[in-house]
Coordinates of C-alpha atoms in Angstrom, one line a residue:
M1 CA 68.8 33.5 54.6
Q2 CA 66.5 34.9 51.9
P3 CA 66.1 33.1 48.6
A4 CA 67.6 34.8 45.6
P5 CA 65.0 36.8 43.6
V6 CA 64.0 35.3 40.3
R7 CA 65.0 37.5 37.5
P8 CA 62.6 38.2 34.7
R9 CA 64.9 36.6 32.2
E10 CA 64.9 33.3 34.2
L11 CA 61.1 33.5 34.5
R12 CA 60.7 33.8 30.8
A13 CA 63.0 30.8 30.2
A14 CA 61.0 28.6 32.6
F15 CA 57.5 29.5 31.3
P16 CA 57.6 27.3 28.1
A17 CA 58.4 24.2 30.1
F18 CA 55.6 25.0 32.6
A19 CA 53.1 25.6 29.8
L20 CA 54.0 22.4 28.0
G21 CA 53.5 20.4 31.2
L22 CA 50.2 22.0 31.9
G23 CA 49.0 21.3 28.3
L24 CA 49.9 17.6 28.6
A25 CA 48.0 17.4 31.8
V26 CA 44.9 19.0 30.3
L27 CA 45.0 16.6 27.3
A28 CA 45.3 13.6 29.7
C29 CA 42.2 14.8 31.6
D30 CA 40.3 15.3 28.3
D31 CA 41.1 11.7 27.2
Q32 CA 39.7 10.4 30.5
R33 CA 36.5 12.4 30.1
A34 CA 36.1 11.2 26.5
T35 CA 36.3 7.5 27.4
A36 CA 34.3 7.7 30.6
P37 CA 30.8 8.5 29.1
Q38 CA 30.9 5.4 26.8
A39 CA 31.3 3.1 29.8
S40 CA 28.8 4.9 31.9
A41 CA 26.2 5.0 29.1
S42 CA 26.4 1.3 28.5
A43 CA 26.2 0.6 32.2
S44 CA 23.3 2.9 32.9
A45 CA 21.0 2.0 29.9
P46 CA 18.3 -0.5 30.8
S47 CA 18.6 -3.9 29.1
G48 CA 15.2 -3.6 27.4
A49 CA 15.6 -0.1 26.1
D50 CA 15.8 -1.1 22.4
S51 CA 12.9 -3.5 22.6
A52 CA 10.7 -0.9 24.4
A53 CA 10.9 1.5 21.3
P54 CA 7.9 0.9 19.0
A55 CA 8.6 -0.6 15.6
P56 CA 7.6 1.4 12.6
S57 CA 5.0 -1.3 11.7
A58 CA 3.4 -0.9 15.1
A59 CA 3.1 2.9 14.7
A60 CA 1.1 2.7 11.4
S61 CA -2.3 1.0 11.2
P62 CA -2.5 -2.1 9.0
A63 CA -5.1 -0.4 6.8
A64 CA -2.8 2.6 6.3
M65 CA 0.2 0.4 5.4
E66 CA -1.9 -1.6 3.0
A67 CA -3.2 1.5 1.3
A68 CA 0.3 2.8 0.9
K69 CA 1.5 -0.6 -0.5
R70 CA -1.3 -0.6 -3.0
D71 CA -0.7 3.0 -4.0
L72 CA -4.5 3.8 -4.4
P73 CA -6.5 6.9 -3.7
P74 CA -8.6 7.1 -0.5
R75 CA -11.3 4.4 -0.4
P76 CA -14.8 5.5 0.4
I77 CA -15.2 2.6 2.9
P78 CA -12.5 0.5 4.7
I79 CA -10.8 -2.3 2.9
G80 CA -12.6 -5.6 3.4
S81 CA -16.0 -3.9 3.1
S82 CA -17.6 -3.9 -0.3
G83 CA -20.4 -1.5 0.4
P84 CA -22.5 -1.0 -1.7
I85 CA -22.3 2.7 -2.1
Q86 CA -25.9 3.7 -2.1
P87 CA -27.5 6.3 -4.5
S88 CA -28.2 8.4 -1.4
A89 CA -24.6 8.5 -0.3
P90 CA -22.9 11.9 -0.1
A91 CA -21.5 13.2 -3.3
E92 CA -18.0 13.2 -1.9
Q93 CA -18.3 9.4 -1.1
Q94 CA -19.6 8.7 -4.6
M95 CA -16.8 10.6 -6.2
M96 CA -14.3 8.7 -4.1
A97 CA -15.8 5.5 -5.3
I98 CA -15.5 6.5 -8.9
Q99 CA -11.8 7.6 -8.5
Y100 CA -11.0 4.4 -6.6
T101 CA -12.6 2.0 -9.2
L102 CA -10.7 3.8 -11.9
A103 CA -7.4 3.4 -10.0
M104 CA -8.1 -0.3 -9.5
V105 CA -7.9 -0.9 -13.2
S106 CA -5.0 1.4 -13.9
P107 CA -1.9 -0.6 -14.7
R108 CA 1.4 -0.2 -12.9
S109 CA 4.9 -0.9 -14.1
T110 CA 5.0 -4.0 -11.9
D111 CA 1.8 -5.5 -13.3
P112 CA 2.1 -8.4 -15.9
L113 CA 1.4 -7.7 -19.5
V114 CA -2.0 -8.8 -20.9
D115 CA -2.0 -12.5 -22.0
K116 CA -4.3 -12.4 -25.0
A117 CA -4.5 -16.2 -25.2
Y118 CA -5.8 -16.3 -21.6
L119 CA -8.2 -13.5 -22.4
E120 CA -9.6 -15.1 -25.5
G121 CA -10.1 -18.4 -23.6
I122 CA -11.7 -17.0 -20.5
L123 CA -14.3 -14.7 -22.1
P124 CA -16.5 -17.5 -23.6
K125 CA -16.2 -19.5 -20.4
L126 CA -17.4 -16.6 -18.4
A127 CA -20.3 -16.0 -20.8
A128 CA -21.4 -19.6 -20.4
A129 CA -21.0 -19.3 -16.6
V130 CA -23.0 -16.1 -16.2
R131 CA -25.9 -17.6 -18.3
T132 CA -26.0 -20.4 -15.8
A133 CA -25.7 -18.3 -12.7
D134 CA -27.9 -15.4 -13.6
K135 CA -31.0 -15.0 -11.6
G136 CA -32.6 -12.8 -14.2
K137 CA -32.6 -12.3 -18.0
T138 CA -29.0 -12.4 -19.3
P139 CA -28.2 -9.6 -21.8
P140 CA -26.8 -10.6 -25.2
N141 CA -23.0 -10.8 -25.3
P142 CA -22.8 -10.6 -21.5
V143 CA -18.9 -10.6 -21.2
K144 CA -16.4 -8.2 -22.7
A145 CA -12.9 -6.9 -22.2
A146 CA -12.5 -3.2 -21.4
K147 CA -10.0 -0.6 -20.3
G148 CA -7.3 -1.8 -22.7
N149 CA -8.0 -5.5 -21.8
R150 CA -7.2 -4.8 -18.2
K151 CA -10.8 -5.3 -17.1
I152 CA -13.4 -8.0 -17.7
E153 CA -17.0 -6.8 -17.5
V154 CA -19.8 -9.3 -16.9
D155 CA -23.4 -8.1 -17.5
M156 CA -26.2 -10.0 -16.0
G157 CA -30.0 -9.6 -15.4
K158 CA -29.9 -10.1 -11.6
G159 CA -27.7 -11.4 -8.8
C160 CA -24.5 -9.3 -8.9
T161 CA -22.9 -9.3 -5.5
E162 CA -19.4 -8.8 -4.1
R163 CA -18.8 -12.5 -4.5
T164 CA -20.0 -12.9 -8.0
P165 CA -16.8 -12.1 -10.0
S166 CA -14.6 -14.5 -8.0
N167 CA -17.2 -17.2 -8.0
L168 CA -17.7 -17.0 -11.7
L169 CA -14.0 -17.4 -12.3
A170 CA -13.3 -20.1 -9.7
Q171 CA -16.5 -22.2 -9.6
R172 CA -17.8 -21.9 -13.2
A173 CA -14.9 -20.9 -15.5
G174 CA -12.1 -23.1 -14.1
S175 CA -9.8 -20.1 -13.3
S176 CA -9.0 -17.9 -10.4
L177 CA -8.2 -14.3 -9.4
K178 CA -4.5 -15.1 -9.3
E179 CA -4.6 -16.6 -12.8
A180 CA -6.4 -13.6 -14.1
Y181 CA -3.9 -11.2 -12.5
D182 CA -1.0 -13.3 -13.9
A183 CA -2.6 -12.8 -17.3
G184 CA -2.6 -9.0 -16.8
I185 CA -6.3 -8.7 -15.9
L186 CA -6.6 -6.2 -13.0
V187 CA -10.4 -6.1 -12.4
V188 CA -13.3 -8.5 -13.0
S189 CA -16.7 -6.8 -12.5
C190 CA -20.3 -7.8 -12.5
H191 CA -23.2 -5.5 -13.4
D192 CA -26.9 -6.2 -13.0
D193 CA -30.1 -4.1 -13.0
R194 CA -29.1 -2.4 -9.7
W195 CA -25.4 -2.8 -8.8
E196 CA -21.9 -3.0 -10.2
C197 CA -19.2 -4.7 -8.2
H198 CA -15.5 -4.3 -9.0
Q199 CA -13.2 -7.2 -7.9
S200 CA -9.5 -6.5 -7.8
T201 CA -7.3 -9.4 -8.9
R202 CA -4.3 -7.8 -7.1
D203 CA -6.0 -8.1 -3.7
P204 CA -8.9 -10.6 -3.3
S205 CA -10.2 -8.6 -0.3
D206 CA -10.5 -5.5 -2.4
V207 CA -14.1 -5.4 -3.7
L208 CA -16.2 -2.3 -4.1
C209 CA -19.8 -2.2 -5.2
H210 CA -21.9 0.9 -6.0
A211 CA -25.4 1.7 -7.4
A212 CA -25.4 1.5 -11.2
P213 CA -28.9 1.0 -12.7
R214 CA -28.7 -0.3 -16.2
R215 CA -30.1 2.3 -18.7

């Protein structure tokens, strides 16, 4: 006995139900595929994957990070080395030293305001200190404020080194680089018959010396 042929009208009536069932089956398969990768990814990832990735601080050198933090122009020599920049140094290096020492004394919005009481008190103390420590003939009026009272300049006959500014403050004037910075002083410098050394109060390790014969 042969089955009765399916009429076109019956086929058209049955197609919507078939299509609906097929769509639901496809959606169910998609849901399974969507949830499966999450489980497989967590299972296949090595336990030390996150720790193996280098941290940002490891990628950048400490010197580069420090320079970025201080927001200063390129230094002619690495931080921690004071030089001095010799008269025979390349012109580019000497220009970098000039730009750097100018930036050292340039105030930022985060720097303290100048404490005039501290400034008026420390200048005579430093003048007395340099006359005692000087290894040459001390010029008259050896200490003055400059650059809008952001810098203290100490003139001396002989003996200016990278340690002189901090030593004069701490050992002979009863102060410190931190106290000077808190009072808004950004640089303390010494200048003798050969050299000038600029000591930052923001960063005690930041000292730069260069040739500066007194005229």
